[in-house]
JSON list of C-alpha atoms in Angstrom, two decimals:
[
{"chain": "A", "resi": 1, "resn": "MET", "atom": "CA", "xyz": [25.72, 7.12, -0.82]},
{"chain": "A", "resi": 2, "resn": "GLU", "atom": "CA", "xyz": [23.32, 4.42, 0.24]},
{"chain": "A", "resi": 3, "resn": "ILE", "atom": "CA", "xyz": [24.46, 1.91, -2.33]},
{"chain": "A", "resi": 4, "resn": "PHE", "atom": "CA", "xyz": [27.94, 1.63, -0.81]},
{"chain": "A", "resi": 5, "resn": "LYS", "atom": "CA", "xyz": [26.46, 0.72, 2.56]},
{"chain": "A", "resi": 6, "resn": "ILE", "atom": "CA", "xyz": [24.16, -1.86, 1.01]},
{"chain": "A", "resi": 7, "resn": "VAL", "atom": "CA", "xyz": [26.84, -3.54, -1.09]},
{"chain": "A", "resi": 8, "resn": "ALA", "atom": "CA", "xyz": [29.41, -3.54, 1.69]},
{"chain": "A", "resi": 9, "resn": "LEU", "atom": "CA", "xyz": [26.97, -4.97, 4.20]},
{"chain": "A", "resi": 10, "resn": "GLY", "atom": "CA", "xyz": [25.82, -7.64, 1.74]},
{"chain": "A", "resi": 11, "resn": "VAL", "atom": "CA", "xyz": [29.31, -8.81, 0.88]},
{"chain": "A", "resi": 12, "resn": "VAL", "atom": "CA", "xyz": [30.63, -8.81, 4.44]},
{"chain": "A", "resi": 13, "resn": "SER", "atom": "CA", "xyz": [27.63, -10.66, 5.82]},
{"chain": "A", "resi": 14, "resn": "SER", "atom": "CA", "xyz": [27.67, -13.25, 3.05]},
{"chain": "A", "resi": 15, "resn": "ILE", "atom": "CA", "xyz": [31.30, -14.00, 3.92]},
{"chain": "A", "resi": 16, "resn": "ILE", "atom": "CA", "xyz": [30.34, -14.35, 7.59]},
{"chain": "A", "resi": 17, "resn": "ILE", "atom": "CA", "xyz": [27.45, -16.62, 6.59]},
{"chain": "A", "resi": 18, "resn": "LEU", "atom": "CA", "xyz": [29.90, -18.77, 4.64]},
{"chain": "A", "resi": 19, "resn": "VAL", "atom": "CA", "xyz": [32.03, -19.16, 7.76]},
{"chain": "A", "resi": 20, "resn": "VAL", "atom": "CA", "xyz": [29.03, -20.07, 9.88]},
{"chain": "A", "resi": 21, "resn": "LYS", "atom": "CA", "xyz": [27.50, -22.39, 7.25]},
{"chain": "A", "resi": 22, "resn": "LYS", "atom": "CA", "xyz": [30.30, -24.92, 7.55]},
{"chain": "A", "resi": 23, "resn": "GLU", "atom": "CA", "xyz": [29.59, -25.66, 11.21]},
{"chain": "A", "resi": 24, "resn": "ARG", "atom": "CA", "xyz": [25.98, -24.61, 11.79]},
{"chain": "A", "resi": 25, "resn": "PRO", "atom": "CA", "xyz": [23.96, -24.49, 8.52]},
{"chain": "A", "resi": 26, "resn": "GLU", "atom": "CA", "xyz": [20.69, -23.69, 10.31]},
{"chain": "A", "resi": 27, "resn": "LEU", "atom": "CA", "xyz": [22.17, -20.61, 12.01]},
{"chain": "A", "resi": 28, "resn": "ALA", "atom": "CA", "xyz": [23.61, -19.56, 8.65]},
{"chain": "A", "resi": 29, "resn": "LEU", "atom": "CA", "xyz": [20.12, -19.58, 7.16]},
{"chain": "A", "resi": 30, "resn": "LEU", "atom": "CA", "xyz": [18.77, -17.51, 10.06]},
{"chain": "A", "resi": 31, "resn": "LEU", "atom": "CA", "xyz": [21.68, -15.11, 9.61]},
{"chain": "A", "resi": 32, "resn": "SER", "atom": "CA", "xyz": [20.92, -14.67, 5.90]},
{"chain": "A", "resi": 33, "resn": "LEU", "atom": "CA", "xyz": [17.29, -13.99, 6.83]},
{"chain": "A", "resi": 34, "resn": "VAL", "atom": "CA", "xyz": [18.40, -11.24, 9.20]},
{"chain": "A", "resi": 35, "resn": "VAL", "atom": "CA", "xyz": [20.68, -9.71, 6.57]},
{"chain": "A", "resi": 36, "resn": "GLY", "atom": "CA", "xyz": [17.79, -9.69, 4.11]},
{"chain": "A", "resi": 37, "resn": "LEU", "atom": "CA", "xyz": [15.60, -7.86, 6.61]},
{"chain": "A", "resi": 38, "resn": "VAL", "atom": "CA", "xyz": [18.28, -5.29, 7.44]},
{"chain": "A", "resi": 39, "resn": "LEU", "atom": "CA", "xyz": [18.94, -4.57, 3.77]},
{"chain": "A", "resi": 40, "resn": "PHE", "atom": "CA", "xyz": [15.22, -4.15, 3.15]},
{"chain": "A", "resi": 41, "resn": "ALA", "atom": "CA", "xyz": [15.01, -1.69, 6.04]},
{"chain": "A", "resi": 42, "resn": "PHE", "atom": "CA", "xyz": [17.60, 0.47, 4.28]},
{"chain": "A", "resi": 43, "resn": "VAL", "atom": "CA", "xyz": [15.43, 1.06, 1.23]},
{"chain": "A", "resi": 44, "resn": "LEU", "atom": "CA", "xyz": [12.18, 1.31, 3.21]},
{"chain": "A", "resi": 45, "resn": "ASP", "atom": "CA", "xyz": [11.92, 5.08, 3.44]},
{"chain": "A", "resi": 46, "resn": "ARG", "atom": "CA", "xyz": [12.85, 5.48, -0.25]},
{"chain": "A", "resi": 47, "resn": "ILE", "atom": "CA", "xyz": [9.92, 3.25, -1.21]},
{"chain": "A", "resi": 48, "resn": "VAL", "atom": "CA", "xyz": [7.54, 5.35, 0.89]},
{"chain": "A", "resi": 49, "resn": "THR", "atom": "CA", "xyz": [8.53, 8.57, -0.90]},
{"chain": "A", "resi": 50, "resn": "VAL", "atom": "CA", "xyz": [8.13, 6.94, -4.34]},
{"chain": "A", "resi": 51, "resn": "PHE", "atom": "CA", "xyz": [4.67, 5.71, -3.41]},
{"chain": "A", "resi": 52, "resn": "GLN", "atom": "CA", "xyz": [3.68, 9.16, -2.13]},
{"chain": "A", "resi": 53, "resn": "VAL", "atom": "CA", "xyz": [4.66, 10.67, -5.50]},
{"chain": "A", "resi": 54, "resn": "PHE", "atom": "CA", "xyz": [2.62, 8.04, -7.35]},
{"chain": "A", "resi": 55, "resn": "ARG", "atom": "CA", "xyz": [-0.42, 8.66, -5.14]},
{"chain": "A", "resi": 56, "resn": "ASN", "atom": "CA", "xyz": [-0.25, 12.43, -5.69]},
{"chain": "A", "resi": 57, "resn": "LEU", "atom": "CA", "xyz": [0.11, 11.95, -9.45]},
{"chain": "A", "resi": 58, "resn": "ALA", "atom": "CA", "xyz": [-2.88, 9.61, -9.48]},
{"chain": "A", "resi": 59, "resn": "ARG", "atom": "CA", "xyz": [-4.94, 12.04, -7.41]},
{"chain": "A", "resi": 60, "resn": "GLY", "atom": "CA", "xyz": [-3.95, 14.87, -9.76]},
{"chain": "A", "resi": 61, "resn": "ALA", "atom": "CA", "xyz": [-4.92, 12.85, -12.85]},
{"chain": "A", "resi": 62, "resn": "GLN", "atom": "CA", "xyz": [-8.29, 11.94, -11.29]},
{"chain": "A", "resi": 63, "resn": "VAL", "atom": "CA", "xyz": [-7.39, 8.27, -11.76]},
{"chain": "A", "resi": 64, "resn": "ASN", "atom": "CA", "xyz": [-9.58, 6.08, -9.60]},
{"chain": "A", "resi": 65, "resn": "LEU", "atom": "CA", "xyz": [-7.51, 5.50, -6.42]},
{"chain": "A", "resi": 66, "resn": "ILE", "atom": "CA", "xyz": [-8.63, 1.86, -6.27]},
{"chain": "A", "resi": 67, "resn": "PHE", "atom": "CA", "xyz": [-6.39, 1.05, -9.23]},
{"chain": "A", "resi": 68, "resn": "ILE", "atom": "CA", "xyz": [-3.31, 2.59, -7.62]},
{"chain": "A", "resi": 69, "resn": "ASP", "atom": "CA", "xyz": [-3.99, 0.91, -4.27]},
{"chain": "A", "resi": 70, "resn": "THR", "atom": "CA", "xyz": [-4.47, -2.44, -5.98]},
{"chain": "A", "resi": 71, "resn": "ILE", "atom": "CA", "xyz": [-1.19, -2.01, -7.81]},
{"chain": "A", "resi": 72, "resn": "PHE", "atom": "CA", "xyz": [0.59, -1.28, -4.52]},
{"chain": "A", "resi": 73, "resn": "LYS", "atom": "CA", "xyz": [-1.06, -4.32, -2.89]},
{"chain": "A", "resi": 74, "resn": "VAL", "atom": "CA", "xyz": [0.04, -6.53, -5.77]},
{"chain": "A", "resi": 75, "resn": "MET", "atom": "CA", "xyz": [3.58, -5.21, -5.45]},
{"chain": "A", "resi": 76, "resn": "GLY", "atom": "CA", "xyz": [3.52, -5.90, -1.72]},
{"chain": "A", "resi": 77, "resn": "ILE", "atom": "CA", "xyz": [2.30, -9.46, -2.23]},
{"chain": "A", "resi": 78, "resn": "ALA", "atom": "CA", "xyz": [4.86, -10.07, -4.96]},
{"chain": "A", "resi": 79, "resn": "TYR", "atom": "CA", "xyz": [7.71, -8.74, -2.82]},
{"chain": "A", "resi": 80, "resn": "LEU", "atom": "CA", "xyz": [6.80, -10.71, 0.28]},
{"chain": "A", "resi": 81, "resn": "ALA", "atom": "CA", "xyz": [6.21, -13.92, -1.67]},
{"chain": "A", "resi": 82, "resn": "GLU", "atom": "CA", "xyz": [9.54, -13.55, -3.44]},
{"chain": "A", "resi": 83, "resn": "PHE", "atom": "CA", "xyz": [11.28, -12.90, -0.11]},
{"chain": "A", "resi": 84, "resn": "GLY", "atom": "CA", "xyz": [9.71, -15.95, 1.51]},
{"chain": "A", "resi": 85, "resn": "SER", "atom": "CA", "xyz": [10.23, -18.29, -1.42]},
{"chain": "A", "resi": 86, "resn": "GLN", "atom": "CA", "xyz": [13.87, -17.21, -1.77]},
{"chain": "A", "resi": 87, "resn": "ILE", "atom": "CA", "xyz": [14.52, -17.97, 1.89]},
{"chain": "A", "resi": 88, "resn": "CYS", "atom": "CA", "xyz": [12.87, -21.40, 1.51]},
{"chain": "A", "resi": 89, "resn": "ARG", "atom": "CA", "xyz": [14.91, -22.09, -1.61]},
{"chain": "A", "resi": 90, "resn": "ASP", "atom": "CA", "xyz": [18.10, -21.16, 0.29]},
{"chain": "A", "resi": 91, "resn": "ALA", "atom": "CA", "xyz": [17.10, -23.68, 2.92]},
{"chain": "A", "resi": 92, "resn": "GLY", "atom": "CA", "xyz": [16.90, -26.27, 0.14]},
{"chain": "A", "resi": 93, "resn": "GLU", "atom": "CA", "xyz": [13.10, -26.59, 0.22]},
{"chain": "A", "resi": 94, "resn": "GLY", "atom": "CA", "xyz": [12.21, -26.05, -3.46]},
{"chain": "A", "resi": 95, "resn": "VAL", "atom": "CA", "xyz": [8.73, -27.55, -2.95]},
{"chain": "A", "resi": 96, "resn": "VAL", "atom": "CA", "xyz": [7.80, -25.11, -0.20]},
{"chain": "A", "resi": 97, "resn": "ALA", "atom": "CA", "xyz": [9.14, -22.19, -2.23]},
{"chain": "A", "resi": 98, "resn": "SER", "atom": "CA", "xyz": [7.04, -23.07, -5.27]},
{"chain": "A", "resi": 99, "resn": "LYS", "atom": "CA", "xyz": [3.93, -23.44, -3.08]},
{"chain": "A", "resi": 100, "resn": "ILE", "atom": "CA", "xyz": [4.51, -19.95, -1.69]},
{"chain": "A", "resi": 101, "resn": "GLU", "atom": "CA", "xyz": [4.82, -18.60, -5.21]},
{"chain": "A", "resi": 102, "resn": "LEU", "atom": "CA", "xyz": [1.64, -20.44, -6.24]},
{"chain": "A", "resi": 103, "resn": "GLY", "atom": "CA", "xyz": [-0.24, -18.86, -3.34]},
{"chain": "A", "resi": 104, "resn": "ALA", "atom": "CA", "xyz": [1.05, -15.43, -4.29]},
{"chain": "A", "resi": 105, "resn": "LYS", "atom": "CA", "xyz": [-0.04, -15.86, -7.91]},
{"chain": "A", "resi": 106, "resn": "VAL", "atom": "CA", "xyz": [-3.54, -16.88, -6.85]},
{"chain": "A", "resi": 107, "resn": "LEU", "atom": "CA", "xyz": [-3.83, -13.89, -4.48]},
{"chain": "A", "resi": 108, "resn": "ILE", "atom": "CA", "xyz": [-2.60, -11.49, -7.15]},
{"chain": "A", "resi": 109, "resn": "MET", "atom": "CA", "xyz": [-5.11, -12.93, -9.63]},
{"chain": "A", "resi": 110, "resn": "VAL", "atom": "CA", "xyz": [-7.91, -12.39, -7.12]},
{"chain": "A", "resi": 111, "resn": "LEU", "atom": "CA", "xyz": [-6.78, -8.81, -6.55]},
{"chain": "A", "resi": 112, "resn": "ALA", "atom": "CA", "xyz": [-6.53, -8.09, -10.26]},
{"chain": "A", "resi": 113, "resn": "LEU", "atom": "CA", "xyz": [-10.06, -9.31, -11.07]},
{"chain": "A", "resi": 114, "resn": "PRO", "atom": "CA", "xyz": [-11.93, -6.04, -10.34]},
{"chain": "A", "resi": 115, "resn": "ILE", "atom": "CA", "xyz": [-9.53, -4.06, -12.52]},
{"chain": "A", "resi": 116, "resn": "PHE", "atom": "CA", "xyz": [-9.93, -6.61, -15.28]},
{"chain": "A", "resi": 117, "resn": "LEU", "atom": "CA", "xyz": [-13.72, -6.36, -15.07]},
{"chain": "A", "resi": 118, "resn": "SER", "atom": "CA", "xyz": [-13.72, -2.57, -15.13]},
{"chain": "A", "resi": 119, "resn": "LEU", "atom": "CA", "xyz": [-11.37, -2.68, -18.13]},
{"chain": "A", "resi": 120, "resn": "LEU", "atom": "CA", "xyz": [-13.82, -4.98, -19.94]},
{"chain": "A", "resi": 121, "resn": "GLU", "atom": "CA", "xyz": [-16.73, -2.67, -19.12]},
{"chain": "A", "resi": 122, "resn": "SER", "atom": "CA", "xyz": [-14.91, 0.36, -20.49]},
{"chain": "A", "resi": 123, "resn": "LEU", "atom": "CA", "xyz": [-13.99, -1.61, -23.63]},
{"chain": "A", "resi": 124, "resn": "LEU", "atom": "CA", "xyz": [-17.57, -2.72, -24.15]},
{"chain": "A", "resi": 125, "resn": "GLY", "atom": "CA", "xyz": [-18.63, 0.89, -23.73]},
{"chain": "A", "resi": 126, "resn": "LEU", "atom": "CA", "xyz": [-16.31, 1.89, -26.59]},
{"chain": "A", "resi": 127, "resn": "LEU", "atom": "CA", "xyz": [-17.84, -0.59, -29.00]},
{"chain": "A", "resi": 128, "resn": "PRO", "atom": "CA", "xyz": [-20.53, 0.91, -31.31]},
{"chain": "B", "resi": 1, "resn": "MET", "atom": "CA", "xyz": [18.72, -0.32, 11.06]},
{"chain": "B", "resi": 2, "resn": "ASP", "atom": "CA", "xyz": [20.67, -2.51, 13.44]},
{"chain": "B", "resi": 3, "resn": "ILE", "atom": "CA", "xyz": [23.75, -3.71, 11.60]},
{"chain": "B", "resi": 4, "resn": "ASP", "atom": "CA", "xyz": [25.29, -4.81, 14.89]},
{"chain": "B", "resi": 5, "resn": "LEU", "atom": "CA", "xyz": [22.44, -7.34, 15.18]},
{"chain": "B", "resi": 6, "resn": "ILE", "atom": "CA", "xyz": [23.97, -9.24, 12.28]},
{"chain": "B", "resi": 7, "resn": "PHE", "atom": "CA", "xyz": [27.36, -9.36, 13.94]},
{"chain": "B", "resi": 8, "resn": "LYS", "atom": "CA", "xyz": [25.82, -10.32, 17.29]},
{"chain": "B", "resi": 9, "resn": "ILE", "atom": "CA", "xyz": [24.09, -13.31, 15.72]},
{"chain": "B", "resi": 10, "resn": "ALA", "atom": "CA", "xyz": [27.19, -14.23, 13.75]},
{"chain": "B", "resi": 11, "resn": "GLY", "atom": "CA", "xyz": [29.27, -14.11, 16.94]},
{"chain": "B", "resi": 12, "resn": "LEU", "atom": "CA", "xyz": [26.72, -16.26, 18.72]},
{"chain": "B", "resi": 13, "resn": "ALA", "atom": "CA", "xyz": [26.78, -18.80, 15.91]},
{"chain": "B", "resi": 14, "resn": "ILE", "atom": "CA", "xyz": [30.59, -18.98, 15.92]},
{"chain": "B", "resi": 15, "resn": "VAL", "atom": "CA", "xyz": [30.73, -19.35, 19.71]},
{"chain": "B", "resi": 16, "resn": "ILE", "atom": "CA", "xyz": [28.14, -22.11, 19.60]},
{"chain": "B", "resi": 17, "resn": "SER", "atom": "CA", "xyz": [30.02, -24.02, 16.92]},
{"chain": "B", "resi": 18, "resn": "ILE", "atom": "CA", "xyz": [33.27, -23.74, 18.92]},
{"chain": "B", "resi": 19, "resn": "VAL", "atom": "CA", "xyz": [31.64, -24.91, 22.14]},
{"chain": "B", "resi": 20, "resn": "ASN", "atom": "CA", "xyz": [30.04, -27.74, 20.20]},
{"chain": "B", "resi": 21, "resn": "MET", "atom": "CA", "xyz": [33.45, -28.86, 19.01]},
{"chain": "B", "resi": 22, "resn": "VAL", "atom": "CA", "xyz": [34.70, -28.84, 22.60]},
{"chain": "B", "resi": 23, "resn": "LEU", "atom": "CA", "xyz": [31.67, -30.80, 23.76]},
{"chain": "B", "resi": 24, "resn": "LYS", "atom": "CA", "xyz": [32.21, -33.32, 20.95]},
{"chain": "B", "resi": 25, "resn": "GLN", "atom": "CA", "xyz": [35.81, -33.82, 22.07]},
{"chain": "B", "resi": 26, "resn": "ALA", "atom": "CA", "xyz": [34.58, -34.49, 25.62]},
{"chain": "B", "resi": 27, "resn": "ASN", "atom": "CA", "xyz": [32.17, -37.00, 23.89]},
{"chain": "B", "resi": 28, "resn": "LYS", "atom": "CA", "xyz": [29.13, -35.24, 25.42]},
{"chain": "B", "resi": 29, "resn": "GLU", "atom": "CA", "xyz": [27.14, -35.51, 22.20]},
{"chain": "B", "resi": 30, "resn": "GLU", "atom": "CA", "xyz": [23.71, -34.78, 23.66]},
{"chain": "B", "resi": 31, "resn": "GLN", "atom": "CA", "xyz": [24.88, -31.58, 25.40]},
{"chain": "B", "resi": 32, "resn": "ALA", "atom": "CA", "xyz": [26.14, -30.40, 22.02]},
{"chain": "B", "resi": 33, "resn": "GLN", "atom": "CA", "xyz": [22.73, -31.02, 20.47]},
{"chain": "B", "resi": 34, "resn": "MET", "atom": "CA", "xyz": [21.05, -29.21, 23.37]},
{"chain": "B", "resi": 35, "resn": "LEU", "atom": "CA", "xyz": [23.36, -26.24, 22.91]},
{"chain": "B", "resi": 36, "resn": "THR", "atom": "CA", "xyz": [22.62, -26.06, 19.19]},
{"chain": "B", "resi": 37, "resn": "LEU", "atom": "CA", "xyz": [18.91, -26.12, 19.96]},
{"chain": "B", "resi": 38, "resn": "VAL", "atom": "CA", "xyz": [19.26, -23.31, 22.50]},
{"chain": "B", "resi": 39, "resn": "GLY", "atom": "CA", "xyz": [21.25, -21.23, 20.05]},
{"chain": "B", "resi": 40, "resn": "VAL", "atom": "CA", "xyz": [18.70, -21.67, 17.29]},
{"chain": "B", "resi": 41, "resn": "ILE", "atom": "CA", "xyz": [15.87, -20.77, 19.68]},
{"chain": "B", "resi": 42, "resn": "ILE", "atom": "CA", "xyz": [17.58, -17.58, 20.83]},
{"chain": "B", "resi": 43, "resn": "VAL", "atom": "CA", "xyz": [18.21, -16.45, 17.25]},
{"chain": "B", "resi": 44, "resn": "LEU", "atom": "CA", "xyz": [14.66, -17.41, 16.29]},
{"chain": "B", "resi": 45, "resn": "MET", "atom": "CA", "xyz": [13.23, -15.19, 19.04]},
{"chain": "B", "resi": 46, "resn": "VAL", "atom": "CA", "xyz": [15.21, -12.23, 17.70]},
{"chain": "B", "resi": 47, "resn": "ILE", "atom": "CA", "xyz": [14.19, -12.99, 14.14]},
{"chain": "B", "resi": 48, "resn": "ILE", "atom": "CA", "xyz": [10.51, -13.37, 14.92]},
{"chain": "B", "resi": 49, "resn": "GLN", "atom": "CA", "xyz": [10.57, -9.84, 16.30]},
{"chain": "B", "resi": 50, "resn": "LEU", "atom": "CA", "xyz": [12.31, -8.60, 13.12]},
{"chain": "B", "resi": 51, "resn": "VAL", "atom": "CA", "xyz": [9.89, -10.41, 10.82]},
{"chain": "B", "resi": 52, "resn": "SER", "atom": "CA", "xyz": [6.89, -8.97, 12.64]},
{"chain": "B", "resi": 53, "resn": "ASP", "atom": "CA", "xyz": [8.39, -5.49, 12.22]},
{"chain": "B", "resi": 54, "resn": "LEU", "atom": "CA", "xyz": [8.87, -6.23, 8.51]},
{"chain": "B", "resi": 55, "resn": "PHE", "atom": "CA", "xyz": [5.27, -7.34, 8.13]},
{"chain": "B", "resi": 56, "resn": "ALA", "atom": "CA", "xyz": [4.01, -4.25, 9.98]},
{"chain": "B", "resi": 57, "resn": "SER", "atom": "CA", "xyz": [6.04, -1.89, 7.78]},
{"chain": "B", "resi": 58, "resn": "VAL", "atom": "CA", "xyz": [5.02, -3.69, 4.58]},
{"chain": "B", "resi": 59, "resn": "LYS", "atom": "CA", "xyz": [1.39, -3.51, 5.68]},
{"chain": "B", "resi": 60, "resn": "ALA", "atom": "CA", "xyz": [1.77, 0.22, 6.29]},
{"chain": "B", "resi": 61, "resn": "ILE", "atom": "CA", "xyz": [3.59, 0.95, 3.04]},
{"chain": "B", "resi": 62, "resn": "PHE", "atom": "CA", "xyz": [1.72, -1.20, 0.56]},
{"chain": "B", "resi": 63, "resn": "GLY", "atom": "CA", "xyz": [-1.64, -0.37, 2.11]},
{"chain": "B", "resi": 64, "resn": "PHE", "atom": "CA", "xyz": [-2.82, -3.85, 2.99]}
]
């Protein structure tokens, strides 16, 4: 099963990173970045199939596709920002990590505005 | 994907740290720094390629 590969790879590479961190901390950080990328590549195709199912469901339910696309964009931004800020925090740069998260929050807010406005319009429409 | 990439980079890091120790013994401090720099640059080139692949796949999946 996939999970065995993921767990085994994670544990083995974190031990290797520990060995490397003593002598060369910068290479250890680069190594942990590579491990993060490889582990993400494992789950990549699973994510694609899940998203296809969501898109078909949305199309079937005549939900406006903009909402679904915006949700996927927000998830993408959140994932990338979390990945970047975690790497910066590993490198000991808490300030940079929080700035990345701040940027991600602002971008997500901007993306969510149209949905928020359409929600308000539909609510106002309900009122007598 | 390429699990052996991890072990290649780990091997490179270990070799660099060993050679650095040797250079430090032979009190050639600046060569050791140069070697560390070269090692970091090599690994960075590999990683930049990986990160650009990540960004391309994220862009494709999440529909940016």
